[in-house]
Amino acid sequence: MSVRGRVHGRASAEIVFWPRAAWFSGGQVSEEQDLEEGGRPRKKGVDRIEAPARALVLVPDLRQRAGRDEAAAATQRDLEARLEEAFGLAQAIDLDVRATLPVPVSQPKPATLFGAGKVEEIGETVEAEEIDLVIVDHALTPIQQRNLEKAWKTKVIDRTGLILEIFGERARTREGRLQVELAHLKYQKSRLVRSWTHLERQRGGFGFLGGPGETQIEADRRQLQEKITRIEADLEQVKRTRDLHRRQRRKVPHPVVALVGYTNAGKSTLFNRLTEAEVFAKDLLFATLDPTLRRIKLPHGTDAILSDTVGFISNLPTHLVAAFRATLEEVIEASIILHVRDISHKDTEAQASDVAEVLKQLGLDPEDRDRIIEVWNKIDLVDEARRDVLLAQAATESPGGQERRVVSAVTGEGLPELLAAIEARLLGSRPVHELTLDPSDGAGLAWLYDHGEVLERHEGEDGTMHLTVRVADKSMTAFHQRYGERIQSPLAEN
């Protein structure tokens, strides 16, 4: 498949990066650039540095290299989808993306990732388009980042750096900001490259008695480590607070149903539809970041807590998963995990694999058939032929044994069946009772349908109703008070 780069509109947008990003990124800042408007030297490492507006997005195409490895080729993502995702990531922080270009890479170069010819060719594009920021949709080593910045004479960030910028802009709560800051500091700790030489080496002691002191980069790294230690202590307090909240919920008890999935799979839209909340939901990568919990009522009156959190993405940095562990523990502790998939996306299988990898990092089994339900969202966006195929696939058991539900969070299609499946999972371990009602007891029958689950119902010759029911824990007291001796002993469910 031939994929060409995309040249986008010229509208300019002034943006500002997250404060620490520009300072710690290792970018080359000249003495002329490092001046305030009045000509006074800018205080190093304190003031915000305005980020450029014009951006060029590069997507390394490693398919030629992966073609020699069957295992790698089997998991290779569609290049067109990668271009769209890279462009979406750049747009998520309102960059003026001038072009999104695929770059063939047959053999990654340790110094620059790309070959010398490609580096020179891209440099000409950077100069011609007056590009201020180059985004490489791939992990770059500190050496590669530095060398590319020297070659192109502009700022360069990799995929991880861009994701951290987005997270820094999206975080709203104190907890979210702490987690983003921790991940950012850990990422930048190995990328300290200072362009100025003041305080390059301080001498210890007096006169010639002291040995050489610490270099400026060592001082910066020490300060970073002190901040990391302080933030980790703050996050430990966040973790204790969340543990306390979970213990309080267990006393009620309300089971937790957690939403996980690739970013932009429609989790927040589904969350809003099920809870009637107003969480920000938009066709945008990482539209929401901070965790949100709301109560939902299942078809037969059972209450549950629905949890929405940050979306996953391919090549999600390990240290970012670790930083967000306090939030993601809501997923670890959940009774049921809804894996929301954008079934209309051409890379839906690869996205599902990426989510499975993150679940493994959290210590969860992505093939746990007892806890995980796959939710195939956005069925309204597929054509009729593919829709029939998906419905047939969902009706059969998946290779891992997980239950699959086809829904549309926008239109509401399939949501009643999804809620019924959640309730069946939650109530499956509760005892089943039998009782008999008079044919005139319509109010009693209605109560059972509202507060429990009627599994079987048949009428005797005299018109009496024989029922097999399962009732939520919170309604058991009222159940016994209302029906008393008519309730038979709990039955073992078949």
Coordinates of C-alpha atoms in Angstrom, one line a residue:
M1 CA 0.0 0.0 0.0
S2 CA 1.4 3.4 -1.0
V3 CA 1.0 6.1 1.6
R4 CA 1.9 9.7 1.0
G5 CA 2.6 12.3 3.6
R6 CA -0.1 14.9 4.3
V7 CA 0.4 18.6 4.1
H8 CA -2.0 20.4 6.4
G9 CA -3.4 23.9 6.6
R10 CA -1.4 27.0 7.3
A11 CA -3.4 28.5 10.1
S12 CA -1.0 29.5 12.9
A13 CA -1.7 28.9 16.6
E14 CA 0.3 30.2 19.5
I15 CA 0.7 27.6 22.2
V16 CA 2.7 27.1 25.3
F17 CA 4.2 23.8 26.4
W18 CA 3.9 22.4 29.9
P19 CA 6.4 24.4 31.9
R20 CA 9.1 21.7 32.5
A21 CA 9.0 20.2 29.0
A22 CA 10.9 22.9 27.2
W23 CA 13.6 23.3 29.9
F24 CA 14.4 19.6 30.5
S25 CA 13.9 18.4 26.9
G26 CA 17.6 18.7 26.1
G27 CA 16.9 21.2 23.3
Q28 CA 19.7 23.5 22.0
V29 CA 18.9 27.1 23.1
S30 CA 21.4 29.7 21.8
E31 CA 22.5 32.7 23.8
E32 CA 20.6 35.0 21.3
Q33 CA 17.4 33.0 21.9
D34 CA 17.9 33.0 25.7
L35 CA 17.2 36.7 26.2
E36 CA 14.2 38.5 27.4
E37 CA 12.6 41.2 25.2
G38 CA 14.5 43.9 27.0
G39 CA 17.8 42.2 26.2
R40 CA 18.4 41.0 29.7
P41 CA 19.6 37.4 30.2
R42 CA 16.8 35.1 31.0
K43 CA 17.0 33.2 34.3
K44 CA 18.0 29.7 33.4
G45 CA 15.5 26.9 34.0
V46 CA 12.8 29.0 35.6
D47 CA 10.8 31.0 33.0
R48 CA 8.4 29.3 30.7
I49 CA 9.7 28.9 27.1
E50 CA 7.1 29.5 24.5
A51 CA 6.7 26.5 22.3
P52 CA 6.7 26.9 18.5
A53 CA 3.5 26.8 16.5
R54 CA 4.6 25.2 13.3
A55 CA 5.2 21.5 13.5
L56 CA 6.3 18.6 11.3
V57 CA 5.3 15.1 12.2
L58 CA 7.5 12.2 11.1
V59 CA 6.3 8.6 11.2
P60 CA 9.2 6.1 10.9
D61 CA 8.1 3.1 8.7
L62 CA 9.9 0.0 10.0
R63 CA 7.9 -2.4 7.9
Q64 CA 10.8 -3.3 5.7
R65 CA 12.8 -4.4 8.7
A66 CA 9.7 -6.1 10.3
G67 CA 9.2 -8.0 7.0
R68 CA 12.2 -10.1 7.8
D69 CA 10.7 -11.1 11.1
E70 CA 7.4 -13.0 10.7
A71 CA 6.4 -12.4 14.4
A72 CA 7.0 -8.6 14.0
A73 CA 5.2 -8.5 10.7
A74 CA 2.1 -10.1 12.2
T75 CA 1.7 -7.3 14.7
Q76 CA 2.7 -4.4 12.4
R77 CA 0.2 -1.6 12.5
D78 CA -1.4 0.0 9.4
L79 CA 0.8 2.9 8.3
E80 CA -2.2 5.0 7.3
A81 CA -3.7 4.5 10.8
R82 CA -0.3 5.5 12.3
L83 CA -0.2 8.7 10.3
E84 CA -3.7 9.6 11.5
E85 CA -2.9 8.8 15.1
A86 CA 0.4 10.8 15.0
F87 CA -1.5 13.8 13.5
G88 CA -4.2 13.4 16.2
L89 CA -1.6 13.4 19.0
A90 CA 0.0 16.6 17.6
Q91 CA -3.4 18.3 17.3
A92 CA -4.3 17.3 20.8
I93 CA -2.1 20.2 22.0
D94 CA -3.2 22.6 19.3
L95 CA -0.1 22.5 17.2
D96 CA -0.1 23.9 13.7
V97 CA 0.9 20.7 11.9
R98 CA 2.3 21.6 8.5
A99 CA 2.8 18.0 7.3
T100 CA 2.7 14.4 8.5
L101 CA 5.2 12.3 6.6
P102 CA 6.1 8.6 6.6
V103 CA 9.8 8.0 6.6
P104 CA 11.1 4.5 5.5
V105 CA 13.7 3.1 7.8
S106 CA 15.4 -0.1 6.7
Q107 CA 18.0 -0.1 9.4
P108 CA 17.7 2.3 12.4
K109 CA 20.9 4.4 12.9
P110 CA 22.1 4.6 16.5
A111 CA 23.1 8.3 16.1
T112 CA 20.1 9.7 14.3
L113 CA 17.5 6.8 13.7
F114 CA 17.2 7.9 10.1
G115 CA 19.9 7.6 7.4
A116 CA 22.1 10.5 6.5
G117 CA 20.3 11.2 3.2
K118 CA 16.9 11.3 5.0
V119 CA 18.2 13.6 7.7
E120 CA 19.4 16.0 5.1
E121 CA 16.2 15.8 3.1
I122 CA 14.0 16.4 6.2
G123 CA 16.3 19.3 7.1
E124 CA 15.5 21.0 3.8
T125 CA 11.8 20.6 4.5
V126 CA 12.3 22.0 8.0
E127 CA 14.1 25.1 6.6
A128 CA 11.7 25.6 3.7
E129 CA 8.6 25.4 5.9
E130 CA 10.2 27.3 8.8
I131 CA 9.3 24.4 11.1
D132 CA 9.8 25.2 14.8
L133 CA 9.1 21.7 16.2
V134 CA 9.7 18.2 14.7
I135 CA 7.8 15.3 16.3
V136 CA 9.1 11.8 15.7
D137 CA 6.4 9.2 16.2
H138 CA 9.0 6.8 17.7
A139 CA 11.1 6.5 20.8
L140 CA 14.4 8.5 20.5
T141 CA 17.4 8.0 22.6
P142 CA 18.9 11.2 24.2
I143 CA 21.8 11.0 21.7
Q144 CA 19.4 10.7 18.7
Q145 CA 17.3 13.6 19.9
R146 CA 20.4 15.8 20.4
N147 CA 21.9 14.9 17.0
L148 CA 18.7 15.6 15.1
E149 CA 18.3 18.9 16.8
K150 CA 21.8 19.9 15.8
A151 CA 21.2 18.7 12.2
W152 CA 17.8 20.4 11.8
K153 CA 18.5 23.4 14.1
T154 CA 15.1 23.1 15.7
K155 CA 13.5 21.4 18.6
V156 CA 12.8 17.7 18.4
I157 CA 10.6 15.5 20.6
D158 CA 9.7 11.9 20.4
R159 CA 6.4 10.0 20.8
T160 CA 6.9 9.7 24.6
G161 CA 7.6 13.4 25.0
L162 CA 4.5 14.3 23.0
I163 CA 2.3 12.0 25.1
L164 CA 3.6 13.6 28.3
E165 CA 2.9 17.1 26.9
I166 CA -0.7 16.0 26.2
F167 CA -1.1 14.5 29.7
G168 CA 0.4 17.7 31.2
E169 CA -2.2 19.8 29.5
R170 CA -5.2 17.5 30.2
A171 CA -4.5 16.9 33.9
R172 CA -7.0 18.9 36.0
T173 CA -6.9 17.3 39.5
R174 CA -4.0 17.5 42.0
E175 CA -3.7 13.8 41.7
G176 CA -3.5 13.9 37.9
R177 CA -0.9 16.7 37.9
L178 CA 1.3 14.8 40.4
Q179 CA 1.2 11.7 38.3
V180 CA 2.0 13.5 35.1
E181 CA 4.8 15.5 36.8
L182 CA 6.4 12.3 38.2
A183 CA 6.3 10.6 34.8
H184 CA 7.8 13.7 33.1
L185 CA 10.6 14.1 35.6
K186 CA 11.6 10.5 35.3
Y187 CA 11.6 10.7 31.5
Q188 CA 13.7 13.9 31.5
K189 CA 16.2 12.8 34.1
S190 CA 18.3 11.0 31.5
R191 CA 17.9 13.8 28.9
L192 CA 19.6 16.7 30.7
V193 CA 21.7 18.5 28.0
R194 CA 22.6 22.1 28.9
S195 CA 23.7 24.4 26.1
W196 CA 25.3 27.0 28.4
T197 CA 28.7 26.5 30.2
H198 CA 28.3 28.6 33.3
L199 CA 28.8 26.6 36.5
E200 CA 30.1 23.8 34.3
R201 CA 32.2 22.6 37.2
Q202 CA 32.3 24.1 40.7
R203 CA 35.3 23.5 42.9
G204 CA 34.8 22.2 46.4
G205 CA 36.7 23.4 49.5
F206 CA 39.0 26.4 49.9
G207 CA 41.7 27.4 47.5
F208 CA 43.4 24.3 46.1
L209 CA 42.5 22.1 49.0
G210 CA 39.2 20.9 47.7
G211 CA 38.6 18.4 44.9
P212 CA 36.5 19.1 41.9
G213 CA 32.9 19.7 42.8
E214 CA 29.8 18.5 40.9
T215 CA 29.1 19.5 37.3
Q216 CA 26.0 21.5 36.5
I217 CA 24.3 18.5 35.0
E218 CA 24.9 16.5 38.2
A219 CA 23.4 19.3 40.2
D220 CA 20.3 19.4 37.9
R221 CA 20.0 15.6 38.1
R222 CA 20.2 15.7 41.9
Q223 CA 17.5 18.4 42.0
L224 CA 15.3 16.3 39.8
Q225 CA 15.8 13.3 42.0
E226 CA 14.8 15.3 45.0
K227 CA 11.6 16.4 43.3
I228 CA 10.9 12.8 42.2
T229 CA 11.2 11.7 45.8
R230 CA 8.9 14.4 47.1
I231 CA 6.2 13.7 44.4
E232 CA 6.4 9.9 45.1
A233 CA 5.7 10.7 48.8
D234 CA 2.7 12.8 47.8
L235 CA 1.4 10.0 45.5
E236 CA 1.8 7.5 48.4
Q237 CA -0.6 9.6 50.3
V238 CA -2.9 9.6 47.3
K239 CA -2.7 5.8 47.2
R240 CA -3.6 5.6 50.9
T241 CA -6.6 7.9 50.4
R242 CA -7.8 5.8 47.5
D243 CA -7.4 2.6 49.6
L244 CA -9.5 4.2 52.3
H245 CA -12.2 5.0 49.8
R246 CA -12.2 1.5 48.4
R247 CA -12.5 0.0 51.9
Q248 CA -15.5 2.3 52.5
R249 CA -17.1 1.2 49.3
R250 CA -16.7 -2.5 50.3
K251 CA -18.7 -1.8 53.4
V252 CA -21.8 -0.7 51.4
P253 CA -21.0 -2.8 49.3
H254 CA -21.0 -1.5 45.7
P255 CA -19.2 -3.6 43.1
V256 CA -16.9 -1.6 40.8
V257 CA -17.1 -1.9 37.0
A258 CA -14.0 -0.3 35.3
L259 CA -13.8 0.9 31.7
V260 CA -10.5 0.4 29.9
G261 CA -9.5 0.7 26.3
Y262 CA -7.5 2.4 23.7
T263 CA -7.7 6.2 23.7
N264 CA -10.6 7.5 21.6
A265 CA -12.4 4.2 21.8
G266 CA -15.5 5.9 23.2
K267 CA -15.1 5.2 26.9
S268 CA -16.2 8.6 28.1
T269 CA -19.2 8.7 25.8
L270 CA -20.2 5.2 27.1
F271 CA -19.6 6.4 30.6
N272 CA -21.9 9.4 30.1
R273 CA -24.6 7.3 28.5
L274 CA -24.7 4.8 31.3
T275 CA -24.4 7.3 34.2
E276 CA -26.1 10.4 32.7
A277 CA -22.9 12.3 33.7
E278 CA -21.3 15.1 31.8
V279 CA -17.7 13.9 31.6
F280 CA -15.8 15.7 28.8
A281 CA -16.1 13.5 25.7
K282 CA -14.8 14.4 22.3
D283 CA -13.4 12.8 19.1
L284 CA -9.9 13.6 20.4
L285 CA -7.0 11.5 21.6
F286 CA -6.7 11.6 25.4
A287 CA -9.8 13.9 25.7
T288 CA -10.1 12.9 29.4
L289 CA -7.3 12.0 31.8
D290 CA -8.4 12.3 35.4
P291 CA -10.4 9.3 36.8
T292 CA -14.1 9.6 37.4
L293 CA -16.5 7.4 39.4
R294 CA -20.3 7.4 39.3
R295 CA -23.0 5.2 40.5
I296 CA -25.2 3.3 38.0
K297 CA -28.3 1.3 38.6
L298 CA -28.5 -2.1 36.9
P299 CA -31.8 -3.5 35.4
H300 CA -33.0 -5.2 38.6
G301 CA -32.1 -2.5 41.1
T302 CA -28.5 -3.5 41.8
D303 CA -26.2 -0.5 42.4
A304 CA -22.6 -0.5 41.0
I305 CA -19.8 2.0 40.7
L306 CA -18.6 2.7 37.1
S307 CA -15.0 3.9 36.8
D308 CA -13.6 5.8 33.8
T309 CA -9.9 6.5 33.6
V310 CA -7.2 7.4 31.1
G311 CA -7.1 5.6 27.7
F312 CA -4.2 3.4 26.7
I313 CA -2.1 3.8 23.6
S314 CA 0.6 1.9 21.7
N315 CA 4.1 2.3 23.1
L316 CA 2.8 3.8 26.3
P317 CA 5.9 4.5 28.4
T318 CA 6.4 2.0 31.3
H319 CA 7.2 4.8 33.7
L320 CA 3.9 6.5 32.8
V321 CA 2.0 3.4 33.6
A322 CA 3.9 3.2 36.9
A323 CA 3.2 6.9 37.7
F324 CA -0.6 6.4 37.1
R325 CA -0.7 3.2 39.1
A326 CA -2.6 4.9 42.0
T327 CA -5.4 5.7 39.5
L328 CA -5.2 2.4 37.6
E329 CA -5.6 0.5 40.8
E330 CA -9.3 1.2 40.4
V331 CA -9.0 -1.2 37.4
I332 CA -7.0 -3.8 39.4
E333 CA -9.6 -3.8 42.2
A334 CA -12.7 -3.9 39.9
S335 CA -15.2 -6.7 40.0
I336 CA -15.7 -6.5 36.2
I337 CA -13.5 -4.8 33.6
L338 CA -15.2 -3.6 30.4
H339 CA -12.6 -3.6 27.6
V340 CA -14.1 -0.9 25.2
R341 CA -12.9 -1.3 21.6
D342 CA -13.5 1.0 18.6
I343 CA -14.7 -1.8 16.4
S344 CA -14.9 0.5 13.4
H345 CA -11.2 1.3 13.5
K346 CA -9.0 -0.4 10.9
D347 CA -6.4 -1.2 13.6
T348 CA -8.9 -2.5 16.2
E349 CA -7.0 -5.8 16.7
A350 CA -3.7 -4.1 17.2
Q351 CA -5.3 -1.6 19.6
A352 CA -6.7 -4.6 21.6
S353 CA -3.3 -6.1 21.7
D354 CA -1.8 -2.8 23.1
V355 CA -4.5 -2.7 25.8
A356 CA -3.7 -6.3 26.7
E357 CA 0.0 -5.4 27.2
V358 CA -0.9 -2.6 29.6
L359 CA -3.2 -4.9 31.6
K360 CA -0.3 -7.3 31.9
Q361 CA 1.9 -4.5 33.2
L362 CA -0.8 -4.0 35.9
G363 CA -0.6 -7.7 36.8
L364 CA -4.0 -8.5 35.2
D365 CA -4.8 -11.4 32.9
P366 CA -6.2 -9.9 29.7
E367 CA -7.9 -13.3 29.0
D368 CA -9.7 -13.5 32.3
R369 CA -13.1 -14.7 31.2
D370 CA -14.6 -14.2 34.6
R371 CA -13.8 -10.5 35.0
I372 CA -13.4 -9.1 31.4
I373 CA -16.2 -8.3 29.0
E374 CA -15.2 -7.0 25.5
V375 CA -17.4 -4.1 24.5
W376 CA -17.3 -3.6 20.7
N377 CA -18.3 0.1 20.5
K378 CA -19.1 2.3 17.5
I379 CA -21.1 -0.3 15.7
D380 CA -23.1 2.6 14.1
L381 CA -20.0 3.5 12.1
V382 CA -19.6 0.2 10.2
D383 CA -21.3 -0.8 7.0
E384 CA -24.1 -3.3 6.9
A385 CA -22.0 -6.2 5.6
R386 CA -19.3 -5.8 8.3
R387 CA -22.0 -5.3 10.9
D388 CA -23.6 -8.7 10.2
V389 CA -20.1 -10.3 10.5
L390 CA -19.4 -8.6 13.8
L391 CA -22.8 -9.6 15.3
A392 CA -22.1 -13.2 14.3
Q393 CA -18.6 -13.1 15.8
A394 CA -19.9 -11.6 19.0
A395 CA -22.5 -14.4 19.3
T396 CA -19.7 -17.0 19.4
E397 CA -17.2 -17.5 22.2
S398 CA -13.9 -15.7 21.8
P399 CA -10.6 -17.7 21.8
G400 CA -10.0 -16.5 25.3
G401 CA -13.5 -17.2 26.4
Q402 CA -14.5 -13.6 27.1
E403 CA -18.0 -12.5 26.6
R404 CA -18.4 -9.9 23.8
R405 CA -21.1 -7.3 23.4
V406 CA -21.8 -5.0 20.4
V407 CA -22.9 -1.5 21.3
S408 CA -23.1 2.1 20.2
A409 CA -22.5 4.6 23.0
V410 CA -23.9 7.3 20.7
T411 CA -27.2 5.7 19.7
G412 CA -27.7 3.5 22.7
E413 CA -27.9 0.3 20.7
G414 CA -26.9 -2.8 22.7
L415 CA -26.6 -1.0 26.1
P416 CA -29.6 -2.8 27.7
E417 CA -28.0 -6.1 26.8
L418 CA -24.7 -4.9 28.2
L419 CA -26.2 -3.9 31.5
A420 CA -28.0 -7.2 31.8
A421 CA -24.7 -9.0 31.1
I422 CA -23.0 -6.9 33.9
E423 CA -25.7 -7.7 36.3
A424 CA -25.7 -11.4 35.5
R425 CA -21.9 -11.4 36.3
L426 CA -22.4 -9.6 39.6
L427 CA -25.4 -11.6 40.7
G428 CA -24.2 -14.9 39.5
S429 CA -22.8 -16.0 42.9
R430 CA -25.8 -15.0 44.9
P431 CA -28.3 -17.6 46.1
V432 CA -31.4 -18.5 44.1
H433 CA -34.8 -18.7 45.9
E434 CA -38.2 -20.2 45.0
L435 CA -41.5 -18.9 46.1
T436 CA -45.2 -19.1 45.2
L437 CA -47.5 -16.1 44.7
D438 CA -51.3 -15.8 44.5
P439 CA -52.5 -14.9 41.0
S440 CA -54.0 -11.7 42.5
D441 CA -50.6 -10.5 43.9
G442 CA -49.6 -8.3 41.0
A443 CA -47.9 -5.8 43.3
G444 CA -45.7 -8.6 44.7
L445 CA -44.8 -9.8 41.3
A446 CA -43.9 -6.3 40.1
W447 CA -41.7 -5.9 43.2
L448 CA -39.7 -8.9 42.3
Y449 CA -39.1 -7.7 38.8
D450 CA -38.0 -4.3 40.1
H451 CA -35.7 -5.5 42.9
G452 CA -34.5 -8.9 41.7
E453 CA -34.1 -11.1 38.8
V454 CA -36.9 -13.6 37.9
L455 CA -35.1 -16.6 36.4
E456 CA -38.1 -18.9 35.9
R457 CA -41.9 -18.4 36.1
H458 CA -44.7 -20.9 35.5
E459 CA -48.3 -21.1 36.6
G460 CA -50.0 -24.0 38.4
E461 CA -53.4 -25.4 37.6
D462 CA -55.0 -23.2 40.2
G463 CA -53.4 -20.1 38.7
T464 CA -50.7 -19.7 41.4
M465 CA -47.4 -18.4 40.2
H466 CA -44.2 -20.5 40.9
L467 CA -41.1 -18.3 40.6
T468 CA -37.4 -18.8 40.8
V469 CA -35.7 -15.5 41.7
R470 CA -32.4 -14.0 42.6
V471 CA -32.4 -10.8 44.7
A472 CA -29.7 -8.1 45.2
D473 CA -28.1 -8.1 48.7
K474 CA -29.4 -4.7 49.6
S475 CA -33.0 -5.9 49.0
M476 CA -32.8 -9.2 50.9
T477 CA -34.2 -7.7 54.2
A478 CA -37.2 -6.3 52.4
F479 CA -37.6 -9.5 50.4
H480 CA -37.9 -11.6 53.6
Q481 CA -40.2 -9.1 55.3
R482 CA -42.5 -9.0 52.2
Y483 CA -42.7 -12.7 51.4
G484 CA -41.9 -14.4 54.7
E485 CA -42.8 -18.1 54.8
R486 CA -43.5 -18.3 51.1
I487 CA -39.8 -18.2 50.4
Q488 CA -38.2 -21.7 50.1
S489 CA -34.6 -22.4 51.1
P490 CA -31.8 -21.2 48.7
L491 CA -31.2 -23.4 45.8
A492 CA -28.0 -24.3 44.1
E493 CA -27.9 -22.7 40.7
N494 CA -27.4 -25.0 37.8

